mmCIF file of C-alpha atoms in Angstrom:
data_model
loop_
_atom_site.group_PDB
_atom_site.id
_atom_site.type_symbol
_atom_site.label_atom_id
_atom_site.label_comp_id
_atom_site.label_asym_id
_atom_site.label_seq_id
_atom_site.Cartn_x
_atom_site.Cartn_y
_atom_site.Cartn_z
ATOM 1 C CA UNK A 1 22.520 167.658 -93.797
ATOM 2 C CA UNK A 2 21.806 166.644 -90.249
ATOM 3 C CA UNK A 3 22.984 163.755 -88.039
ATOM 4 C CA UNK A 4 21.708 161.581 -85.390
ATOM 5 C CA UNK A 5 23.209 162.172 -82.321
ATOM 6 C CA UNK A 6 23.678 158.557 -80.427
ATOM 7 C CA UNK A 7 21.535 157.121 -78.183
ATOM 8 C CA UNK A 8 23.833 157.500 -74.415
ATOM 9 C CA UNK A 9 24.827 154.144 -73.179
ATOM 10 C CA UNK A 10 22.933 153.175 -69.512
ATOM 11 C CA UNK A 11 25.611 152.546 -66.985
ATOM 12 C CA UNK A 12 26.569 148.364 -66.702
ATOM 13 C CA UNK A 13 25.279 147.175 -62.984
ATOM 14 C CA UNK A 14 28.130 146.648 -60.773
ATOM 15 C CA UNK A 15 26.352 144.785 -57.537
ATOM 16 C CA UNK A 16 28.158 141.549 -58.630
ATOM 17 C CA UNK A 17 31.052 139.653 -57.265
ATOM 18 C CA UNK A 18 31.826 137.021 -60.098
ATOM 19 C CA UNK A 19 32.545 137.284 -63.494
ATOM 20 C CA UNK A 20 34.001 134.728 -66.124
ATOM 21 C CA UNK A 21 35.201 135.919 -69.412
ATOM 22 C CA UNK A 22 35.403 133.622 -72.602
ATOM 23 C CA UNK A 23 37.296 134.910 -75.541
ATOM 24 C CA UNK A 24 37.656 133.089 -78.881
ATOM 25 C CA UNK A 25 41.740 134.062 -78.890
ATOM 26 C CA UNK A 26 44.166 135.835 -76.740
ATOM 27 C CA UNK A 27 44.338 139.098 -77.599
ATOM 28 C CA UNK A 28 40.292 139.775 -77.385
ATOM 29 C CA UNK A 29 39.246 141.129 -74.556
ATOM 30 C CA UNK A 30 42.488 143.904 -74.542
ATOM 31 C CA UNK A 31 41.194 145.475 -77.939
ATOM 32 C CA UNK A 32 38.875 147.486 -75.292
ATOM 33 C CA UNK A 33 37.689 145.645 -72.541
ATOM 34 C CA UNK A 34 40.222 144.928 -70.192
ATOM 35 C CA UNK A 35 40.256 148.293 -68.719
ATOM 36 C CA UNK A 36 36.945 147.537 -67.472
ATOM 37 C CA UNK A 37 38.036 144.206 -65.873
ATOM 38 C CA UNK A 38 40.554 146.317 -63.674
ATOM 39 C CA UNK A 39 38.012 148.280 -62.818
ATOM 40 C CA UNK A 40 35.851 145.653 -61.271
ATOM 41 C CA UNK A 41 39.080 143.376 -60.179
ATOM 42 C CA UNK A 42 40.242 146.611 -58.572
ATOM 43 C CA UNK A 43 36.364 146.922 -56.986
ATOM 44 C CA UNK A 44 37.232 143.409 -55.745
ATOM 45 C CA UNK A 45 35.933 141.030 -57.757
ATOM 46 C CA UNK A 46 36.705 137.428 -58.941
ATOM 47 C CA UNK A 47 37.358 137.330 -62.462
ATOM 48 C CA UNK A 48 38.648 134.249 -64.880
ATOM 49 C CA UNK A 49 39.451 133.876 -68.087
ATOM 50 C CA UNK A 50 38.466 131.268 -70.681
ATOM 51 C CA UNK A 51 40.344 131.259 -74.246
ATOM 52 C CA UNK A 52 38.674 128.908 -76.610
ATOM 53 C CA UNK A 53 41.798 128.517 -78.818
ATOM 54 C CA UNK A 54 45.162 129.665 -78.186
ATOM 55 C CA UNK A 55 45.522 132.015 -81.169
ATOM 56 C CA UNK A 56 48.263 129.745 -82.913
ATOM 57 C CA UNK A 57 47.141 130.820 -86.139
ATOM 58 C CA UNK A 58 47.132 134.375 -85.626
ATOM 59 C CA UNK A 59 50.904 135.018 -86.935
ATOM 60 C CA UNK A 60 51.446 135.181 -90.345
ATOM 61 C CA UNK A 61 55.040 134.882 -89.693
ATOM 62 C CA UNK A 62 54.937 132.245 -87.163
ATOM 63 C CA UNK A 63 54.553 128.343 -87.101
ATOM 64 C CA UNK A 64 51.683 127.276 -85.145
ATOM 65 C CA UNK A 65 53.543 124.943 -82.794
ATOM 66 C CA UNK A 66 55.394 128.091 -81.568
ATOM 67 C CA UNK A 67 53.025 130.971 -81.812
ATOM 68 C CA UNK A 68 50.561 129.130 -79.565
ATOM 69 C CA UNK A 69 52.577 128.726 -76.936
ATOM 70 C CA UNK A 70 54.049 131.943 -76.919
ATOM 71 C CA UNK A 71 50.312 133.765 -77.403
ATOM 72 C CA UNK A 72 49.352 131.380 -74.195
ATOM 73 C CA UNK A 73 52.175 132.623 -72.245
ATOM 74 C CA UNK A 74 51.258 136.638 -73.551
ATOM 75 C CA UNK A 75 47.546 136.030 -72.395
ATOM 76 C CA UNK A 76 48.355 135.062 -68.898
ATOM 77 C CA UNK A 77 50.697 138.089 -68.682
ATOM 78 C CA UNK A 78 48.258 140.662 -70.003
ATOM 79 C CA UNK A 79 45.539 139.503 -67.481
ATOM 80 C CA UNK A 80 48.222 139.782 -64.405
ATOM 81 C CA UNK A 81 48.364 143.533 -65.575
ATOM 82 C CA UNK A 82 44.534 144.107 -64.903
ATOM 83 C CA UNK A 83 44.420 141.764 -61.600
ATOM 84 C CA UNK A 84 43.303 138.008 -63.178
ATOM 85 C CA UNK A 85 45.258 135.312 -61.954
ATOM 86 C CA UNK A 86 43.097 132.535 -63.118
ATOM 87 C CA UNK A 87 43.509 131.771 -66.946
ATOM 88 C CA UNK A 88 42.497 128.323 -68.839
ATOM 89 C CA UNK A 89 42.791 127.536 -72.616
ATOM 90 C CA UNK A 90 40.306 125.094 -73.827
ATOM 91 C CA UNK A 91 42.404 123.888 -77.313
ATOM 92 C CA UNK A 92 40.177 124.564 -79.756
ATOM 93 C CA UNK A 93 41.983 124.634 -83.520
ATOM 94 C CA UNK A 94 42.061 128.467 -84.250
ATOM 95 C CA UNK A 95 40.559 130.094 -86.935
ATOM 96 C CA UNK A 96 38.099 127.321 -87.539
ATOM 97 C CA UNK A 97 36.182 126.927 -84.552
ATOM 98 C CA UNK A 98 32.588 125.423 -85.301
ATOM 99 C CA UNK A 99 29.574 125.994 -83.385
ATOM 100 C CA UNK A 100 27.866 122.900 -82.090
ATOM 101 C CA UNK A 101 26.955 120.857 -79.065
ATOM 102 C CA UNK A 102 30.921 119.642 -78.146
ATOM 103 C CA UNK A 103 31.680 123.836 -77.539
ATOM 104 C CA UNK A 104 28.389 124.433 -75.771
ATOM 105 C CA UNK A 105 29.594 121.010 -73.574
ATOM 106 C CA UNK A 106 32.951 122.492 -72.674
ATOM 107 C CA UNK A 107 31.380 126.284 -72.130
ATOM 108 C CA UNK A 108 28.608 124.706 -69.692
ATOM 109 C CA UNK A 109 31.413 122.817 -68.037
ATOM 110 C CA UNK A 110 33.785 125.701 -67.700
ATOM 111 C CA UNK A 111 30.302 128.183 -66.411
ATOM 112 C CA UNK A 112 29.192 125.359 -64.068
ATOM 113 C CA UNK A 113 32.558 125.384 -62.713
ATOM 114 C CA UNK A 114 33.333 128.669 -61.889
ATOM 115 C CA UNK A 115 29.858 129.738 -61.343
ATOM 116 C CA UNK A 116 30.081 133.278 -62.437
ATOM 117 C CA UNK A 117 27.037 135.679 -62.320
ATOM 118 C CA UNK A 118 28.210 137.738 -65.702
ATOM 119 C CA UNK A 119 29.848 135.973 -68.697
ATOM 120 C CA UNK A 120 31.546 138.817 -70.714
ATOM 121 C CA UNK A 121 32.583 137.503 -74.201
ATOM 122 C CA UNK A 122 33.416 139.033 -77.836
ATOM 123 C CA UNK A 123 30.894 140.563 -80.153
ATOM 124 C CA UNK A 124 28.868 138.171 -81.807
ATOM 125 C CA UNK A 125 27.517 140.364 -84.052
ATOM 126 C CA UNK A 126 27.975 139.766 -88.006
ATOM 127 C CA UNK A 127 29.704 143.090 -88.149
ATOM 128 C CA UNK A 128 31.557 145.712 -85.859
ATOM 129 C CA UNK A 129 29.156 148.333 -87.377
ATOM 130 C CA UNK A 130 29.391 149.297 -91.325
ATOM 131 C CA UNK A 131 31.133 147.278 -93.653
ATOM 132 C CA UNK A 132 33.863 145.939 -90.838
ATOM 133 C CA UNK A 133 33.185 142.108 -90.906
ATOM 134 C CA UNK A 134 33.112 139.757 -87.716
ATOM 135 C CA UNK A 135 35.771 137.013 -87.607
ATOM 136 C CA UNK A 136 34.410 133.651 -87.818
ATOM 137 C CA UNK A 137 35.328 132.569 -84.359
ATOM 138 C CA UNK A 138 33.937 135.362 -82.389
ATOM 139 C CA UNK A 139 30.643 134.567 -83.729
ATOM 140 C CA UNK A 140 30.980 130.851 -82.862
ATOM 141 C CA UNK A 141 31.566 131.226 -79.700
ATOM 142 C CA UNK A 142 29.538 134.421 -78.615
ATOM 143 C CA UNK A 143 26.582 131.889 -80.007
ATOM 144 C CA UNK A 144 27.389 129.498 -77.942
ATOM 145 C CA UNK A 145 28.336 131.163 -74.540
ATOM 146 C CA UNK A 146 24.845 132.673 -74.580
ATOM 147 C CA UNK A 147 23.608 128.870 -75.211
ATOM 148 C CA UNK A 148 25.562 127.212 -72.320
ATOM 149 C CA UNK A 149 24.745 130.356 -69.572
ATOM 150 C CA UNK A 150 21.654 128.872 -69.944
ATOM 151 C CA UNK A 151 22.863 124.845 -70.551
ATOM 152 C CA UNK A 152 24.660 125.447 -67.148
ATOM 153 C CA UNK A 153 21.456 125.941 -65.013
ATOM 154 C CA UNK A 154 19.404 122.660 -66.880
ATOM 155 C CA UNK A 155 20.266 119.671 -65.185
ATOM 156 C CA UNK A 156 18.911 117.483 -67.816
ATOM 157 C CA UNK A 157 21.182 119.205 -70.599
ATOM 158 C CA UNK A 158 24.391 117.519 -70.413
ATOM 159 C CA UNK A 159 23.838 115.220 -68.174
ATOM 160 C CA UNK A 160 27.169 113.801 -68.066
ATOM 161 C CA UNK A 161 28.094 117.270 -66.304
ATOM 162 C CA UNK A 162 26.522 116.376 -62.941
ATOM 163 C CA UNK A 163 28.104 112.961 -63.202
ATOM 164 C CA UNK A 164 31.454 114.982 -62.978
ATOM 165 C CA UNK A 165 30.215 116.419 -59.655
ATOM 166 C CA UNK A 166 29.027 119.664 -61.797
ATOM 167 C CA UNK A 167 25.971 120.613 -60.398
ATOM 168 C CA UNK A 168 23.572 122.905 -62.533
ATOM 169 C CA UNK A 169 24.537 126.729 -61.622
ATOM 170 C CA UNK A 170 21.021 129.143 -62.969
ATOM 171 C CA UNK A 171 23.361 132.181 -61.238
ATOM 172 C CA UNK A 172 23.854 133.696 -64.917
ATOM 173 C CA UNK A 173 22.425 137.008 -64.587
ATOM 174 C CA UNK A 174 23.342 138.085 -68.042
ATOM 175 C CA UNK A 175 26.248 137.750 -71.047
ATOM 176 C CA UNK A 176 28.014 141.067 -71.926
ATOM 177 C CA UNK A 177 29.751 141.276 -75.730
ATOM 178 C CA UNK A 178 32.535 143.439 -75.531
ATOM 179 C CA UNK A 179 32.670 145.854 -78.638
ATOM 180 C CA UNK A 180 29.252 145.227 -80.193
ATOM 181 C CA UNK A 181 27.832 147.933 -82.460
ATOM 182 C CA UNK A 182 24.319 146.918 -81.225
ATOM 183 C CA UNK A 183 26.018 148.042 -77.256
ATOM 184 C CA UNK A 184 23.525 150.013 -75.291
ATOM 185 C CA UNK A 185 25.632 150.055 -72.103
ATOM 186 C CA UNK A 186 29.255 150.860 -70.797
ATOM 187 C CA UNK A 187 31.283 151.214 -68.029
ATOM 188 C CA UNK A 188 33.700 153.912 -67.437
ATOM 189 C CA UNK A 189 37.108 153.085 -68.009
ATOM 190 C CA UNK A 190 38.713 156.593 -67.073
ATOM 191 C CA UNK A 191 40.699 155.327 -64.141
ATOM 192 C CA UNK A 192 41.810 152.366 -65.671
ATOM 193 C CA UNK A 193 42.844 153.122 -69.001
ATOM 194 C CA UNK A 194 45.889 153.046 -68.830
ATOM 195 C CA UNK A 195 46.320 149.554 -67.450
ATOM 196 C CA UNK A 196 44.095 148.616 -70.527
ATOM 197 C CA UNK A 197 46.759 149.893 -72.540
ATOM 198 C CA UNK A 198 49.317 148.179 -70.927
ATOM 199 C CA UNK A 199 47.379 144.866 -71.068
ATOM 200 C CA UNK A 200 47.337 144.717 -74.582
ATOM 201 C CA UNK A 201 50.955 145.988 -74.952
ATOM 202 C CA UNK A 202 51.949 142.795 -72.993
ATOM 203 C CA UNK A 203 51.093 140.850 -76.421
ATOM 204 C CA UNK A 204 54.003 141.946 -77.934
ATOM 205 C CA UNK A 205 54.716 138.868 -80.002
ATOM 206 C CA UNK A 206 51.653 139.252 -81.647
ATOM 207 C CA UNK A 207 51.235 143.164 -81.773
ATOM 208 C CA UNK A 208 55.035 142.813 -83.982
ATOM 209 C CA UNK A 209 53.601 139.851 -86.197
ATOM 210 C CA UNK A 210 51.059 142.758 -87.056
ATOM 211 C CA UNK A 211 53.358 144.734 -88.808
ATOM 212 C CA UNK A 212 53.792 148.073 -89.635
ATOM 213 C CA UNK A 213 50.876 150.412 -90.567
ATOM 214 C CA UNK A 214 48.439 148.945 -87.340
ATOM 215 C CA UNK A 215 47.817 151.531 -84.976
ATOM 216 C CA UNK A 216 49.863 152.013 -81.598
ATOM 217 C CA UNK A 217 48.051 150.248 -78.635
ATOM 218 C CA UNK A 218 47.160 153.541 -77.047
ATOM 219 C CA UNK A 219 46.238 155.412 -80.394
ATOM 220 C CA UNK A 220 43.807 152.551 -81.134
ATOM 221 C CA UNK A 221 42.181 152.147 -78.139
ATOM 222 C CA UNK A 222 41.959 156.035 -77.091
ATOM 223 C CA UNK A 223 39.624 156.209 -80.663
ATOM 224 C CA UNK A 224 37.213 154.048 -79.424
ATOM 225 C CA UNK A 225 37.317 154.767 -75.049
ATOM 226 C CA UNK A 226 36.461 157.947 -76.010
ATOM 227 C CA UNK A 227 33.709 157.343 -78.374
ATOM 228 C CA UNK A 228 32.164 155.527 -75.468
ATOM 229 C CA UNK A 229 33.160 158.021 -72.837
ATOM 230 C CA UNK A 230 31.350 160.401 -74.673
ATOM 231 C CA UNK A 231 28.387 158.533 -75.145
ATOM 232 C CA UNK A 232 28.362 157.537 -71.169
ATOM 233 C CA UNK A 233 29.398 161.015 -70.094
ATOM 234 C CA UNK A 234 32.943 160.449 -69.065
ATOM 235 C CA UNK A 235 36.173 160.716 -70.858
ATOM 236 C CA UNK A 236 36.677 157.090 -71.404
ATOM 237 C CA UNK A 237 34.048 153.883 -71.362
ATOM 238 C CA UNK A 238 34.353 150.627 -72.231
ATOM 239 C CA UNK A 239 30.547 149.748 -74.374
ATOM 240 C CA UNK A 240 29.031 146.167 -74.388
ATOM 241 C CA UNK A 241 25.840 144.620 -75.528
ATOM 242 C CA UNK A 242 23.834 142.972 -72.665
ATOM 243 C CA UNK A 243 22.148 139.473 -73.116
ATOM 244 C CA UNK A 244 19.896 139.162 -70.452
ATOM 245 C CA UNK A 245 19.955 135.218 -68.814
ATOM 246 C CA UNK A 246 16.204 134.034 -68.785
ATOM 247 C CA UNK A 247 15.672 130.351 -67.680
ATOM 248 C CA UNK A 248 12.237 128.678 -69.054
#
């Protein structure tokens, strides 16, 4: 029995200055990326953060009047550990976020506004690979951030934009899904691992409403840096899927 060895990722361009993530929930972007947004914050550059909901329903245990609040307050913690400052929450209901024209308004709004030149999101894929199913909301809103990177540079799509003083911004160079099994590219994460780690520690509310039998945060992410690392030829990568931005 033989078996195909992987495809090696291509290494992610870094000759940018401005990136915006936009995550369907706290928690997101630590289950493997954010070791690659201290690498680039630590390379100097501007990053924000978006969260579509605020992950109020992600704690079995918890009412959502509380657990949104205190995933809120988690978020902006865990991005302090990799160097974001800048972290917004856009109120969608979780669990049940729809795509449709009011998200891809509010996405356009948010890219227009910070006028990034990557958008990294969440897999949109159906699956993580196999049998592992997507979560409703990550597909929802990967969908739509690839719609409104290219909403934000149309001046005659949401119109009501540029009478807000939101001028179209075409500077989208291309949307990058964190943790897609269709990822052809990666960035390594060697040197920043550890702060990875510790950014998803910091959501420690929600890590204990887990409860027992998930993996430790380092355990979990060490199986899949250096799956990548391997694949990129480094001990530890972070892998994403890249959207390329085209404007017609």
């Amino acid at each position: 029995m033989t078996t195909e060895t992987p495809e090696p990722y291509e290494p992610l361009p870094e000759d940018w200055d401005r990136a915006l993530v936009v995550s369907p929930h706290p928690d997101d972007i630590e289950y493997g990326g954010a070791a690659a947004i201290a690498r680039w914050t630590g390379q100097g550059k501007r990053i924000a953060y978006c969260l579509v909901t605020s992950g109020e329903a992600g704690i079995d245990g918890m009412h959502p009047d509380e657990a949104g609040p205190a995933r809120e307050a988690e978020e902006r913690a865990s991005a302090r550990v990799v160097g974001v400052d800048e972290v917004e929450f856009l109120g969608y209901p979780d669990g049940v976020v729809e795509y449709g024209l009011p998200l891809r308004r509010d996405l356009t709004r948010v890219i227009r506004r910070h006028r990034p030149e990557i958008v990294v999101t969440a897999n949109l894929r159906e699956t993580y690979g196999g049998v592992a199913l997507n979560q409703a909301d990550h597909i929802a809103v990967g969908r739509a951030v690839l719609d409104a990177a290219r909403d934000a540079g149309n001046r005659w799509v949401f119109r009501e934009l540029t009478d807000e003083g939101l001028e179209p911004w075409n500077g989208v160079r291309a949307v990058w899904a964190a943790g897609s099994p269709e990822a052809g590219h990666a960035v390594d994460t060697t040197e920043t691992f550890d702060l990875g780690v510790d950014s998803l520690r910091a959501h420690a509310v929600y890590l204990d409403g887990l409860g027992d039998g998930h993996p430790e945060p380092r355990e979990f992410l060490e199986s899949i840096a250096r799956v990548d690392g391997t694949r990129l030829g480094c001990r530890f990568a972070a892998s994403f899927e890249v959207y390329p931005i085209q404007l017609f």
